[in-house]
Amino acid sequence: KQWYQRRVREECLVGYLVSAPKLSLQVPGQTNSSPAFLKPPVSVAAPTVSFSFDTYQTLRCLTLIMYSKIPVSKKFRVSSYHCVISESNVDVYIQCLDKQFMVSIELFEQCKTIEIRHSGPKLELIIHKQTEKLWPSEGNHSSKSKSTTDKHVMKQFKATCTENVEVSHDSKLLTFTYEHGFYAMPPLGSHIFVQNPDKTSVVDKKPYTIFNVVDNKTFQLLVKKYDDGIMSPYLCSLSPTEEMSVLGFDNALDMNILHGNTSIVMLAAGTGITPFYRILKELAANKLFNNHTCDLLFYNKTQKDVLVKDKLESLAGNSKCKIGLVDVLSRETWDALMGHIEESHLSEYSPKSLFLVCGPKLFMELSASVLKDLGVEKCNIIEFKG
């Protein structure tokens, strides 16, 4: 009781993946102090990923083909990307597991339009020419083009708010579009850094996990407003057409870890649901997880605090794998689970299950203690937190 009665004075920036490979953030022309990360689950060794680049053309268009070569032992074979495109230049960053591949080209001639096609490990950019003719080449590559690195280059960009919807008495679902020429399909479990417009603040940016990706131009954030928060009042006050400055994308969840364990348990509190929604969408749609079971235990104070319940129920109802939704309330009496997380809530699950945990700091600490008492090893726990 005392645990929940304590007022969390600092903003709860849940969804920040910490049990991920240790990454060094590199921003062109800027030095950042990067947050510390926990070691990845030791049960999955870091695979070797390579990339290939090729082109082909017709009189009307030239196609750039970038392919992520993923070890056959990895069943989940999907890359992510973000790119900056203009009539004359193409900058592409492809992320796959622990590697990033970059292609930077000044095109041979200005183009009319560029079409993006992305499927699994393959990314194609179809460049539509202004005049029908064969180009001698795609253009001039920069010195670092077609290079692979362990460092994730994070791009700074603008995002415009297009919709601000109230989903509970204290939370907003915000929809954004990327600035002109910027396209992205962020990795699962990734987050962005929202720049603080208040230049006098000691905190210049805060991480927010991407709640949902609509397409390669549109993403959504789920934000709980804290009146004394550093960033949430600003985000929740954004109106359509207003911009925010963003740095992204950081971190990624290797879905092969989930594929390697057929029993998955998600523990979320409040807006700790943010990283799990995209993961649940993948579990629900991908036939690789047909034989998996995933239970989400969603901890909230009252029923009115339960976020995006309709979206979660829709996912579970149309899922290829078995998804169970369990609401747990701490400040409302009802005929289901009540209280804060405790051993009895998890007694039906094997310690060998894979546990994903996200929520406020106190919830994370209590969850860690409960899982330890149940004999769950650290290699079977993935944490997301701010």
C-alpha positions as a Python dict, from the first residue, in 0.01 Angstrom:
ca = {
    (1, 'K'): (0, 0, 0),
    (2, 'Q'): (277, 236, 97),
    (3, 'W'): (444, 156, -237),
    (4, 'Y'): (160, 300, -443),
    (5, 'Q'): (80, 584, -205),
    (6, 'R'): (418, 735, -264),
    (7, 'R'): (398, 1015, -517),
    (8, 'V'): (637, 965, -801),
    (9, 'R'): (772, 1314, -826),
    (10, 'E'): (988, 1264, -1129),
    (11, 'E'): (836, 1196, -1465),
    (12, 'C'): (779, 830, -1546),
    (13, 'L'): (948, 778, -1882),
    (14, 'V'): (863, 414, -1917),
    (15, 'G'): (946, 207, -2218),
    (16, 'Y'): (1319, 266, -2235),
    (17, 'L'): (1479, -67, -2326),
    (18, 'V'): (1770, -134, -2091),
    (19, 'S'): (1839, -504, -2121),
    (20, 'A'): (1977, -462, -2470),
    (21, 'P'): (2322, -477, -2631),
    (22, 'K'): (2547, -202, -2503),
    (23, 'L'): (2546, 62, -2774),
    (24, 'S'): (2752, 370, -2831),
    (25, 'L'): (2538, 652, -2966),
    (26, 'Q'): (2692, 857, -3240),
    (27, 'V'): (2534, 1179, -3359),
    (28, 'P'): (2701, 1362, -3649),
    (29, 'G'): (2861, 1680, -3521),
    (30, 'Q'): (2746, 1631, -3165),
    (31, 'T'): (2876, 1457, -2853),
    (32, 'N'): (2616, 1300, -2627),
    (33, 'S'): (2637, 1140, -2288),
    (34, 'S'): (2466, 808, -2350),
    (35, 'P'): (2266, 621, -2087),
    (36, 'A'): (2401, 302, -1940),
    (37, 'F'): (2256, -28, -2056),
    (38, 'L'): (2233, -365, -1891),
    (39, 'K'): (2390, -664, -2060),
    (40, 'P'): (2167, -857, -2303),
    (41, 'P'): (2019, -1192, -2201),
    (42, 'V'): (2313, -1433, -2206),
    (43, 'S'): (2105, -1714, -2353),
    (44, 'V'): (2126, -1555, -2699),
    (45, 'A'): (2468, -1490, -2850),
    (46, 'A'): (2517, -1183, -3066),
    (47, 'P'): (2486, -1301, -3428),
    (48, 'T'): (2691, -1192, -3723),
    (49, 'V'): (2501, -973, -3967),
    (50, 'S'): (2626, -850, -4304),
    (51, 'F'): (2472, -635, -4576),
    (52, 'S'): (2471, -621, -4954),
    (53, 'F'): (2404, -335, -5195),
    (54, 'D'): (2301, -360, -5558),
    (55, 'T'): (2124, -160, -5831),
    (56, 'Y'): (1931, -220, -6147),
    (57, 'Q'): (1760, 24, -6380),
    (58, 'T'): (1527, 78, -6670),
    (59, 'L'): (1482, 390, -6880),
    (60, 'R'): (1223, 520, -6633),
    (61, 'C'): (1365, 428, -6294),
    (62, 'L'): (1672, 311, -6101),
    (63, 'T'): (1635, 82, -5800),
    (64, 'L'): (1869, 67, -5503),
    (65, 'I'): (1857, -270, -5327),
    (66, 'M'): (1988, -315, -4973),
    (67, 'Y'): (1969, -658, -4813),
    (68, 'S'): (2044, -765, -4458),
    (69, 'K'): (2211, -1105, -4450),
    (70, 'I'): (2097, -1265, -4126),
    (71, 'P'): (2229, -1601, -4000),
    (72, 'V'): (1992, -1886, -4084),
    (73, 'S'): (1978, -1974, -3714),
    (74, 'K'): (1777, -1655, -3663),
    (75, 'K'): (1416, -1722, -3755),
    (76, 'F'): (1299, -1362, -3715),
    (77, 'R'): (1465, -1204, -4018),
    (78, 'V'): (1358, -840, -4028),
    (79, 'S'): (1552, -516, -4062),
    (80, 'S'): (1444, -161, -3978),
    (81, 'Y'): (1544, 166, -4139),
    (82, 'H'): (1529, 541, -4150),
    (83, 'C'): (1626, 757, -4444),
    (84, 'V'): (1649, 1116, -4558),
    (85, 'I'): (1553, 1169, -4921),
    (86, 'S'): (1554, 1467, -5153),
    (87, 'E'): (1549, 1513, -5530),
    (88, 'S'): (1929, 1497, -5538),
    (89, 'N'): (2044, 1294, -5236),
    (90, 'V'): (1969, 971, -5057),
    (91, 'D'): (2088, 885, -4704),
    (92, 'V'): (1977, 546, -4574),
    (93, 'Y'): (2044, 379, -4239),
    (94, 'I'): (1948, 13, -4205),
    (95, 'Q'): (1951, -146, -3862),
    (96, 'C'): (1954, -521, -3814),
    (97, 'L'): (2014, -678, -3473),
    (98, 'D'): (2342, -526, -3346),
    (99, 'K'): (2460, -373, -3675),
    (100, 'Q'): (2385, -64, -3882),
    (101, 'F'): (2450, -20, -4255),
    (102, 'M'): (2468, 322, -4417),
    (103, 'V'): (2431, 427, -4782),
    (104, 'S'): (2481, 791, -4880),
    (105, 'I'): (2453, 894, -5245),
    (106, 'E'): (2446, 1218, -5442),
    (107, 'L'): (2226, 1104, -5730),
    (108, 'F'): (2349, 1121, -6087),
    (109, 'E'): (2058, 1352, -6171),
    (110, 'Q'): (1765, 1499, -5986),
    (111, 'C'): (1470, 1263, -5973),
    (112, 'K'): (1093, 1310, -5975),
    (113, 'T'): (1000, 1085, -5685),
    (114, 'I'): (1142, 800, -5476),
    (115, 'E'): (931, 502, -5372),
    (116, 'I'): (1024, 288, -5070),
    (117, 'R'): (953, -84, -5043),
    (118, 'H'): (1044, -280, -4731),
    (119, 'S'): (991, -648, -4669),
    (120, 'G'): (1171, -850, -4403),
    (121, 'P'): (1547, -807, -4452),
    (122, 'K'): (1511, -632, -4789),
    (123, 'L'): (1483, -257, -4856),
    (124, 'E'): (1432, -111, -5204),
    (125, 'L'): (1436, 254, -5311),
    (126, 'I'): (1282, 300, -5656),
    (127, 'I'): (1408, 627, -5802),
    (128, 'H'): (1179, 763, -6075),
    (129, 'K'): (1379, 964, -6327),
    (130, 'Q'): (1278, 1299, -6470),
    (131, 'T'): (1372, 1192, -6824),
    (132, 'E'): (1372, 846, -6981),
    (133, 'K'): (1733, 741, -7022),
    (134, 'L'): (1993, 510, -6871),
    (135, 'W'): (2223, 659, -6606),
    (136, 'P'): (2591, 555, -6616),
    (137, 'S'): (2564, 496, -6237),
    (138, 'E'): (2341, 577, -5942),
    (139, 'G'): (2565, 875, -5858),
    (140, 'N'): (2850, 958, -5621),
    (141, 'H'): (2879, 771, -5292),
    (142, 'S'): (3017, 949, -4986),
    (143, 'S'): (3336, 818, -4826),
    (144, 'K'): (3137, 631, -4560),
    (145, 'S'): (2871, 496, -4792),
    (146, 'K'): (2815, 120, -4791),
    (147, 'S'): (2981, 89, -4448),
    (148, 'T'): (2873, -126, -4154),
    (149, 'T'): (2914, -22, -3792),
    (150, 'D'): (2823, -129, -3440),
    (151, 'K'): (2744, 232, -3359),
    (152, 'H'): (2391, 354, -3427),
    (153, 'V'): (2396, 690, -3600),
    (154, 'M'): (2100, 882, -3462),
    (155, 'K'): (1946, 1146, -3686),
    (156, 'Q'): (1790, 1467, -3562),
    (157, 'F'): (1458, 1553, -3723),
    (158, 'K'): (1132, 1739, -3677),
    (159, 'A'): (799, 1569, -3615),
    (160, 'T'): (464, 1745, -3652),
    (161, 'C'): (172, 1663, -3427),
    (162, 'T'): (-135, 1570, -3633),
    (163, 'E'): (-362, 1441, -3356),
    (164, 'N'): (-386, 1472, -2978),
    (165, 'V'): (-643, 1233, -2829),
    (166, 'E'): (-730, 1185, -2463),
    (167, 'V'): (-732, 812, -2382),
    (168, 'S'): (-778, 847, -2005),
    (169, 'H'): (-817, 1118, -1744),
    (170, 'D'): (-440, 1178, -1741),
    (171, 'S'): (-297, 1026, -2061),
    (172, 'K'): (-280, 1127, -2427),
    (173, 'L'): (-226, 937, -2752),
    (174, 'L'): (-24, 1165, -2978),
    (175, 'T'): (16, 1108, -3353),
    (176, 'F'): (310, 1259, -3542),
    (177, 'T'): (435, 1274, -3899),
    (178, 'Y'): (802, 1303, -3991),
    (179, 'E'): (932, 1612, -4163),
    (180, 'H'): (941, 1628, -4542),
    (181, 'G'): (1187, 1380, -4689),
    (182, 'F'): (1226, 1174, -4370),
    (183, 'Y'): (1098, 816, -4363),
    (184, 'A'): (1138, 547, -4099),
    (185, 'M'): (1037, 202, -3986),
    (186, 'P'): (1184, 204, -3632),
    (187, 'P'): (1296, -120, -3465),
    (188, 'L'): (1067, -292, -3218),
    (189, 'G'): (1140, -172, -2867),
    (190, 'S'): (1315, 143, -2991),
    (191, 'H'): (1267, 490, -2854),
    (192, 'I'): (1324, 848, -2953),
    (193, 'F'): (1474, 1135, -2756),
    (194, 'V'): (1238, 1433, -2744),
    (195, 'Q'): (1429, 1760, -2718),
    (196, 'N'): (1325, 1989, -2436),
    (197, 'P'): (1215, 2328, -2578),
    (198, 'D'): (1299, 2487, -2242),
    (199, 'K'): (1665, 2578, -2288),
    (200, 'T'): (1697, 2674, -1922),
    (201, 'S'): (1616, 2320, -1803),
    (202, 'V'): (1896, 2099, -1674),
    (203, 'V'): (1739, 1813, -1875),
    (204, 'D'): (1781, 1872, -2249),
    (205, 'K'): (1601, 1558, -2375),
    (206, 'K'): (1395, 1263, -2256),
    (207, 'P'): (1346, 915, -2404),
    (208, 'Y'): (1002, 797, -2512),
    (209, 'T'): (932, 455, -2653),
    (210, 'I'): (735, 452, -2977),
    (211, 'F'): (389, 315, -2897),
    (212, 'N'): (277, 246, -3253),
    (213, 'V'): (399, 281, -3612),
    (214, 'V'): (121, 355, -3861),
    (215, 'D'): (345, 368, -4169),
    (216, 'N'): (688, 497, -4265),
    (217, 'K'): (572, 859, -4222),
    (218, 'T'): (360, 829, -3907),
    (219, 'F'): (418, 718, -3547),
    (220, 'Q'): (241, 749, -3213),
    (221, 'L'): (342, 817, -2853),
    (222, 'L'): (138, 729, -2544),
    (223, 'V'): (212, 987, -2275),
    (224, 'K'): (93, 1022, -1917),
    (225, 'K'): (85, 1382, -1796),
    (226, 'Y'): (257, 1471, -1471),
    (227, 'D'): (183, 1830, -1366),
    (228, 'D'): (533, 1860, -1221),
    (229, 'G'): (694, 1657, -1499),
    (230, 'I'): (983, 1784, -1708),
    (231, 'M'): (850, 1690, -2051),
    (232, 'S'): (500, 1542, -2032),
    (233, 'P'): (312, 1875, -1986),
    (234, 'Y'): (481, 2004, -2303),
    (235, 'L'): (397, 1692, -2506),
    (236, 'C'): (39, 1668, -2384),
    (237, 'S'): (-20, 2034, -2474),
    (238, 'L'): (86, 1996, -2838),
    (239, 'S'): (-179, 2091, -3091),
    (240, 'P'): (-207, 1970, -3452),
    (241, 'T'): (53, 2144, -3677),
    (242, 'E'): (290, 2204, -3382),
    (243, 'E'): (642, 2059, -3417),
    (244, 'M'): (882, 1892, -3179),
    (245, 'S'): (1254, 1823, -3222),
    (246, 'V'): (1352, 1458, -3203),
    (247, 'L'): (1668, 1247, -3196),
    (248, 'G'): (1626, 885, -3300),
    (249, 'F'): (1627, 593, -3310),
    (250, 'D'): (1796, 418, -3020),
    (251, 'N'): (1795, 55, -2913),
    (252, 'A'): (1606, -243, -3048),
    (253, 'L'): (1461, -566, -2922),
    (254, 'D'): (1583, -884, -3092),
    (255, 'M'): (1261, -1076, -3153),
    (256, 'N'): (1465, -1395, -3188),
    (257, 'I'): (1489, -1391, -2808),
    (258, 'L'): (1110, -1411, -2791),
    (259, 'H'): (1098, -1676, -3062),
    (260, 'G'): (1336, -1889, -2857),
    (261, 'N'): (1089, -1912, -2568),
    (262, 'T'): (732, -2026, -2632),
    (263, 'S'): (608, -1891, -2297),
    (264, 'I'): (618, -1511, -2272),
    (265, 'V'): (492, -1305, -1977),
    (266, 'M'): (461, -926, -1996),
    (267, 'L'): (439, -725, -1674),
    (268, 'A'): (326, -366, -1733),
    (269, 'A'): (213, -82, -1508),
    (270, 'G'): (38, 229, -1641),
    (271, 'T'): (208, 368, -1949),
    (272, 'G'): (451, 79, -1917),
    (273, 'I'): (230, -72, -2187),
    (274, 'T'): (408, 145, -2445),
    (275, 'P'): (681, -95, -2566),
    (276, 'F'): (455, -400, -2547),
    (277, 'Y'): (188, -286, -2792),
    (278, 'R'): (413, -308, -3099),
    (279, 'I'): (561, -636, -2974),
    (280, 'L'): (211, -779, -2927),
    (281, 'K'): (119, -667, -3280),
    (282, 'E'): (414, -864, -3414),
    (283, 'L'): (330, -1170, -3205),
    (284, 'A'): (-32, -1152, -3321),
    (285, 'A'): (45, -1123, -3693),
    (286, 'N'): (361, -1329, -3747),
    (287, 'K'): (315, -1702, -3808),
    (288, 'L'): (656, -1764, -3646),
    (289, 'F'): (479, -1725, -3312),
    (290, 'N'): (178, -1949, -3381),
    (291, 'N'): (288, -2196, -3113),
    (292, 'H'): (367, -1930, -2853),
    (293, 'T'): (162, -1813, -2557),
    (294, 'C'): (188, -1460, -2423),
    (295, 'D'): (15, -1328, -2111),
    (296, 'L'): (3, -957, -2033),
    (297, 'L'): (-49, -869, -1667),
    (298, 'F'): (-149, -503, -1672),
    (299, 'Y'): (-127, -325, -1333),
    (300, 'N'): (-332, -9, -1278),
    (301, 'K'): (-501, 173, -989),
    (302, 'T'): (-860, 159, -1121),
    (303, 'Q'): (-1045, 48, -1431),
    (304, 'K'): (-1048, 404, -1567),
    (305, 'D'): (-667, 399, -1561),
    (306, 'V'): (-644, 98, -1796),
    (307, 'L'): (-506, 237, -2123),
    (308, 'V'): (-586, 129, -2480),
    (309, 'K'): (-797, -164, -2356),
    (310, 'D'): (-993, -182, -2682),
    (311, 'K'): (-675, -200, -2889),
    (312, 'L'): (-532, -476, -2672),
    (313, 'E'): (-853, -680, -2685),
    (314, 'S'): (-864, -644, -3063),
    (315, 'L'): (-507, -773, -3091),
    (316, 'A'): (-578, -1070, -2866),
    (317, 'G'): (-895, -1156, -3053),
    (318, 'N'): (-724, -1165, -3392),
    (319, 'S'): (-392, -1316, -3291),
    (320, 'K'): (-215, -1614, -3448),
    (321, 'C'): (-59, -1693, -3110),
    (322, 'K'): (-245, -1724, -2780),
    (323, 'I'): (-252, -1386, -2606),
    (324, 'G'): (-401, -1355, -2258),
    (325, 'L'): (-493, -1020, -2101),
    (326, 'V'): (-507, -993, -1722),
    (327, 'D'): (-595, -664, -1551),
    (328, 'V'): (-479, -613, -1192),
    (329, 'L'): (-618, -321, -989),
    (330, 'S'): (-476, -177, -668),
    (331, 'R'): (-734, 86, -568),
    (332, 'E'): (-1062, -63, -680),
    (333, 'T'): (-1246, -370, -554),
    (334, 'W'): (-1355, -616, -820),
    (335, 'D'): (-1382, -991, -885),
    (336, 'A'): (-1037, -1038, -1040),
    (337, 'L'): (-673, -995, -938),
    (338, 'M'): (-605, -708, -700),
    (339, 'G'): (-310, -542, -530),
    (340, 'H'): (48, -490, -638),
    (341, 'I'): (264, -746, -808),
    (342, 'E'): (333, -1047, -587),
    (343, 'E'): (439, -1409, -618),
    (344, 'S'): (83, -1543, -625),
    (345, 'H'): (13, -1347, -945),
    (346, 'L'): (291, -1537, -1125),
    (347, 'S'): (267, -1877, -961),
    (348, 'E'): (123, -2045, -1272),
    (349, 'Y'): (425, -1951, -1486),
    (350, 'S'): (746, -2147, -1511),
    (351, 'P'): (1067, -1969, -1400),
    (352, 'K'): (1193, -2066, -1746),
    (353, 'S'): (937, -1835, -1910),
    (354, 'L'): (1060, -1512, -2066),
    (355, 'F'): (950, -1209, -1861),
    (356, 'L'): (928, -859, -2012),
    (357, 'V'): (885, -582, -1755),
    (358, 'C'): (799, -213, -1791),
    (359, 'G'): (662, 50, -1556),
    (360, 'P'): (754, 318, -1302),
    (361, 'K'): (1072, 280, -1099),
    (362, 'L'): (903, 137, -790),
    (363, 'F'): (711, -118, -999),
    (364, 'M'): (1035, -225, -1169),
    (365, 'E'): (1207, -272, -833),
    (366, 'L'): (920, -473, -687),
    (367, 'S'): (894, -686, -1002),
    (368, 'A'): (1265, -764, -990),
    (369, 'S'): (1235, -873, -628),
    (370, 'V'): (933, -1096, -697),
    (371, 'L'): (1096, -1259, -1000),
    (372, 'K'): (1412, -1324, -803),
    (373, 'D'): (1214, -1490, -524),
    (374, 'L'): (1042, -1710, -787),
    (375, 'G'): (1381, -1828, -911),
    (376, 'V'): (1371, -1651, -1247),
    (377, 'E'): (1723, -1603, -1380),
    (378, 'K'): (1835, -1268, -1517),
    (379, 'C'): (1880, -1418, -1864),
    (380, 'N'): (1500, -1468, -1872),
    (381, 'I'): (1415, -1107, -1787),
    (382, 'I'): (1406, -813, -2030),
    (383, 'E'): (1353, -470, -1876),
    (384, 'F'): (1227, -149, -2030),
    (385, 'K'): (1238, 162, -1816),
    (386, 'G'): (1314, 532, -1801),
}
